[in-house]
């Protein structure tokens, strides 16, 4: 077991360092300032991801199992959960392709909901 | 090749091309361009001391899907320039790779900025934006006036293995299906979009030169208006609506989402101007088809950009970060389809 600070706290500290110290140093260099801001932004994505990813994957697995008519399986580790959700999404793609799924269908609503969850991590400022 | 050798080699070559002795006074890398290396050259001619500002443009090493090699990009820029499109004058092409180690071409350096924040938000441009929009519509109409009739675009058909007559929209769907199948991660949204696109293929399509990346960020702008249209690397023969919708794509509004034309003007104003210069009515259904397609293409493009980082071809946080933006284009695709009548 690792001692404190937790991953999230460490990443927050790096993000603060980039935003407060580094950005001030490189503000006259457009390219470096831009890359610093992108880096800071990505660290914030990672912070949100650490917080929400696993729960979002569980929700996605639940919806996918229902839509694909499969028994719900929630693997133990995060890595296995990711593999499972990828496998089910491949199945979903095949179904969309073969059955020509369109809007006004539960699959459409699920896919959109998954995007909303994705965006809440990758870009919460994205106007829905 | 050291920087000094590079400069010397280029200087000697330029002296031959201009047929008079010249020295490179300054060689400065320009930012921007994910696939190219651009450098600004200040050249001084020995005989009369006159100066010329030029741009050196070469490949960066890892090309993006559907991007043109430099020699073809040069030819497209030449054609556009000859047709009166406001774009930097293309001077010389070097396609052996013997001079600097890469194929490159030399073009005129224009003034102005491509900075998207400047173009969409800077108060100094407030009174000039209507003029910029007008000039963009006029130039886009000029680009789209270049058709297959004159045969000067035949080489573009050949490199993309297209035979005339062809249906750009059907071709694009086919192309995207292949790209999606190649992706490692499953993207259900993309398959939903393909289903919609296949049911909404435009019944009639003009075929013209298409810039392929006609958007804010690829235009040089100053307080005098539009200075020039850049980046012909995605030029191809296709449907003119590809450019019209691409210019209005949500991601190219750079946060000014209500300003649907390039993030600085109303979409309807742009349509009116384009209609004035082409004498053709904008077909809203065609715009919608190509706007969904544009978002799909850019969604796939973002994955490609991130892959360049992940595979180590071109490492960089800005490329890596783009991979986490795919969902934005996917959401916009779904929104457009939901709102379609």
mmCIF file with all atom_site columns, C-alpha atoms in Angstrom, chain A residues 60-124:
data_model
loop_
_atom_site.group_PDB
_atom_site.id
_atom_site.type_symbol
_atom_site.label_atom_id
_atom_site.label_alt_id
_atom_site.label_comp_id
_atom_site.label_asym_id
_atom_site.label_entity_id
_atom_site.label_seq_id
_atom_site.pdbx_PDB_ins_code
_atom_site.Cartn_x
_atom_site.Cartn_y
_atom_site.Cartn_z
_atom_site.occupancy
_atom_site.B_iso_or_equiv
_atom_site.pdbx_formal_charge
_atom_site.auth_seq_id
_atom_site.auth_comp_id
_atom_site.auth_asym_id
_atom_site.auth_atom_id
_atom_site.pdbx_PDB_model_num
ATOM 1  C CA . UNK A 1 60  ? -22.237 1.052   -19.537 1.00 0.00 ? 60  UNK A CA 1
ATOM 2  C CA . UNK A 1 61  ? -21.840 -2.698  -18.956 1.00 0.00 ? 61  UNK A CA 1
ATOM 3  C CA . UNK A 1 62  ? -25.281 -2.855  -17.369 1.00 0.00 ? 62  UNK A CA 1
ATOM 4  C CA . UNK A 1 63  ? -26.918 -1.103  -20.321 1.00 0.00 ? 63  UNK A CA 1
ATOM 5  C CA . UNK A 1 64  ? -24.966 -3.115  -22.894 1.00 0.00 ? 64  UNK A CA 1
ATOM 6  C CA . UNK A 1 65  ? -25.868 -6.452  -21.319 1.00 0.00 ? 65  UNK A CA 1
ATOM 7  C CA . UNK A 1 66  ? -29.532 -5.557  -21.418 1.00 0.00 ? 66  UNK A CA 1
ATOM 8  C CA . UNK A 1 67  ? -29.450 -4.331  -25.021 1.00 0.00 ? 67  UNK A CA 1
ATOM 9  C CA . UNK A 1 68  ? -27.473 -7.327  -26.214 1.00 0.00 ? 68  UNK A CA 1
ATOM 10 C CA . UNK A 1 69  ? -29.588 -9.690  -24.155 1.00 0.00 ? 69  UNK A CA 1
ATOM 11 C CA . UNK A 1 70  ? -26.602 -11.085 -22.308 1.00 0.00 ? 70  UNK A CA 1
ATOM 12 C CA . UNK A 1 71  ? -26.195 -11.977 -18.620 1.00 0.00 ? 71  UNK A CA 1
ATOM 13 C CA . UNK A 1 72  ? -24.605 -9.144  -16.695 1.00 0.00 ? 72  UNK A CA 1
ATOM 14 C CA . UNK A 1 73  ? -20.958 -9.817  -15.905 1.00 0.00 ? 73  UNK A CA 1
ATOM 15 C CA . UNK A 1 74  ? -18.932 -7.266  -14.019 1.00 0.00 ? 74  UNK A CA 1
ATOM 16 C CA . UNK A 1 75  ? -15.291 -8.346  -13.848 1.00 0.00 ? 75  UNK A CA 1
ATOM 17 C CA . UNK A 1 76  ? -13.249 -7.641  -10.774 1.00 0.00 ? 76  UNK A CA 1
ATOM 18 C CA . UNK A 1 77  ? -10.404 -5.445  -11.952 1.00 0.00 ? 77  UNK A CA 1
ATOM 19 C CA . UNK A 1 78  ? -10.608 -2.200  -13.919 1.00 0.00 ? 78  UNK A CA 1
ATOM 20 C CA . UNK A 1 79  ? -8.480  -3.697  -16.697 1.00 0.00 ? 79  UNK A CA 1
ATOM 21 C CA . UNK A 1 80  ? -10.879 -6.612  -17.086 1.00 0.00 ? 80  UNK A CA 1
ATOM 22 C CA . UNK A 1 81  ? -13.857 -4.276  -16.998 1.00 0.00 ? 81  UNK A CA 1
ATOM 23 C CA . UNK A 1 82  ? -12.309 -2.281  -19.842 1.00 0.00 ? 82  UNK A CA 1
ATOM 24 C CA . UNK A 1 83  ? -11.744 -5.430  -21.881 1.00 0.00 ? 83  UNK A CA 1
ATOM 25 C CA . UNK A 1 84  ? -15.329 -6.526  -21.253 1.00 0.00 ? 84  UNK A CA 1
ATOM 26 C CA . UNK A 1 85  ? -16.821 -3.206  -22.270 1.00 0.00 ? 85  UNK A CA 1
ATOM 27 C CA . UNK A 1 86  ? -14.711 -3.217  -25.431 1.00 0.00 ? 86  UNK A CA 1
ATOM 28 C CA . UNK A 1 87  ? -15.880 -6.742  -26.278 1.00 0.00 ? 87  UNK A CA 1
ATOM 29 C CA . UNK A 1 88  ? -19.531 -5.824  -25.806 1.00 0.00 ? 88  UNK A CA 1
ATOM 30 C CA . UNK A 1 89  ? -19.108 -2.645  -27.819 1.00 0.00 ? 89  UNK A CA 1
ATOM 31 C CA . UNK A 1 90  ? -17.727 -4.673  -30.711 1.00 0.00 ? 90  UNK A CA 1
ATOM 32 C CA . UNK A 1 91  ? -20.886 -6.805  -30.498 1.00 0.00 ? 91  UNK A CA 1
ATOM 33 C CA . UNK A 1 92  ? -23.017 -3.664  -30.419 1.00 0.00 ? 92  UNK A CA 1
ATOM 34 C CA . UNK A 1 93  ? -21.300 -2.307  -33.540 1.00 0.00 ? 93  UNK A CA 1
ATOM 35 C CA . UNK A 1 94  ? -22.076 -5.537  -35.394 1.00 0.00 ? 94  UNK A CA 1
ATOM 36 C CA . UNK A 1 95  ? -25.688 -5.290  -34.343 1.00 0.00 ? 95  UNK A CA 1
ATOM 37 C CA . UNK A 1 96  ? -25.994 -1.638  -35.455 1.00 0.00 ? 96  UNK A CA 1
ATOM 38 C CA . UNK A 1 97  ? -24.445 -2.541  -38.788 1.00 0.00 ? 97  UNK A CA 1
ATOM 39 C CA . UNK A 1 98  ? -26.465 -5.688  -39.442 1.00 0.00 ? 98  UNK A CA 1
ATOM 40 C CA . UNK A 1 99  ? -29.827 -4.494  -38.163 1.00 0.00 ? 99  UNK A CA 1
ATOM 41 C CA . UNK A 1 100 ? -29.460 -0.962  -39.576 1.00 0.00 ? 100 UNK A CA 1
ATOM 42 C CA . UNK A 1 101 ? -30.255 0.727   -36.260 1.00 0.00 ? 101 UNK A CA 1
ATOM 43 C CA . UNK A 1 102 ? -31.410 4.353   -36.473 1.00 0.00 ? 102 UNK A CA 1
ATOM 44 C CA . UNK A 1 103 ? -32.537 7.105   -34.139 1.00 0.00 ? 103 UNK A CA 1
ATOM 45 C CA . UNK A 1 104 ? -35.625 6.533   -31.927 1.00 0.00 ? 104 UNK A CA 1
ATOM 46 C CA . UNK A 1 105 ? -34.208 3.202   -30.833 1.00 0.00 ? 105 UNK A CA 1
ATOM 47 C CA . UNK A 1 106 ? -33.005 2.188   -27.325 1.00 0.00 ? 106 UNK A CA 1
ATOM 48 C CA . UNK A 1 107 ? -29.537 1.532   -28.774 1.00 0.00 ? 107 UNK A CA 1
ATOM 49 C CA . UNK A 1 108 ? -29.358 5.110   -30.069 1.00 0.00 ? 108 UNK A CA 1
ATOM 50 C CA . UNK A 1 109 ? -30.269 6.405   -26.596 1.00 0.00 ? 109 UNK A CA 1
ATOM 51 C CA . UNK A 1 110 ? -27.669 4.194   -24.947 1.00 0.00 ? 110 UNK A CA 1
ATOM 52 C CA . UNK A 1 111 ? -24.903 5.281   -27.336 1.00 0.00 ? 111 UNK A CA 1
ATOM 53 C CA . UNK A 1 112 ? -25.765 8.913   -26.715 1.00 0.00 ? 112 UNK A CA 1
ATOM 54 C CA . UNK A 1 113 ? -25.821 8.399   -22.942 1.00 0.00 ? 113 UNK A CA 1
ATOM 55 C CA . UNK A 1 114 ? -22.380 6.792   -23.159 1.00 0.00 ? 114 UNK A CA 1
ATOM 56 C CA . UNK A 1 115 ? -21.113 9.847   -25.030 1.00 0.00 ? 115 UNK A CA 1
ATOM 57 C CA . UNK A 1 116 ? -22.584 12.148  -22.378 1.00 0.00 ? 116 UNK A CA 1
ATOM 58 C CA . UNK A 1 117 ? -20.687 10.193  -19.718 1.00 0.00 ? 117 UNK A CA 1
ATOM 59 C CA . UNK A 1 118 ? -17.520 10.284  -21.819 1.00 0.00 ? 118 UNK A CA 1
ATOM 60 C CA . UNK A 1 119 ? -17.805 14.049  -22.300 1.00 0.00 ? 119 UNK A CA 1
ATOM 61 C CA . UNK A 1 120 ? -18.392 14.673  -18.595 1.00 0.00 ? 120 UNK A CA 1
ATOM 62 C CA . UNK A 1 121 ? -14.809 13.464  -18.181 1.00 0.00 ? 121 UNK A CA 1
ATOM 63 C CA . UNK A 1 122 ? -13.074 14.564  -21.385 1.00 0.00 ? 122 UNK A CA 1
ATOM 64 C CA . UNK A 1 123 ? -14.695 17.988  -21.698 1.00 0.00 ? 123 UNK A CA 1
ATOM 65 C CA . UNK A 1 124 ? -17.318 18.999  -19.108 1.00 0.00 ? 124 UNK A CA 1
#
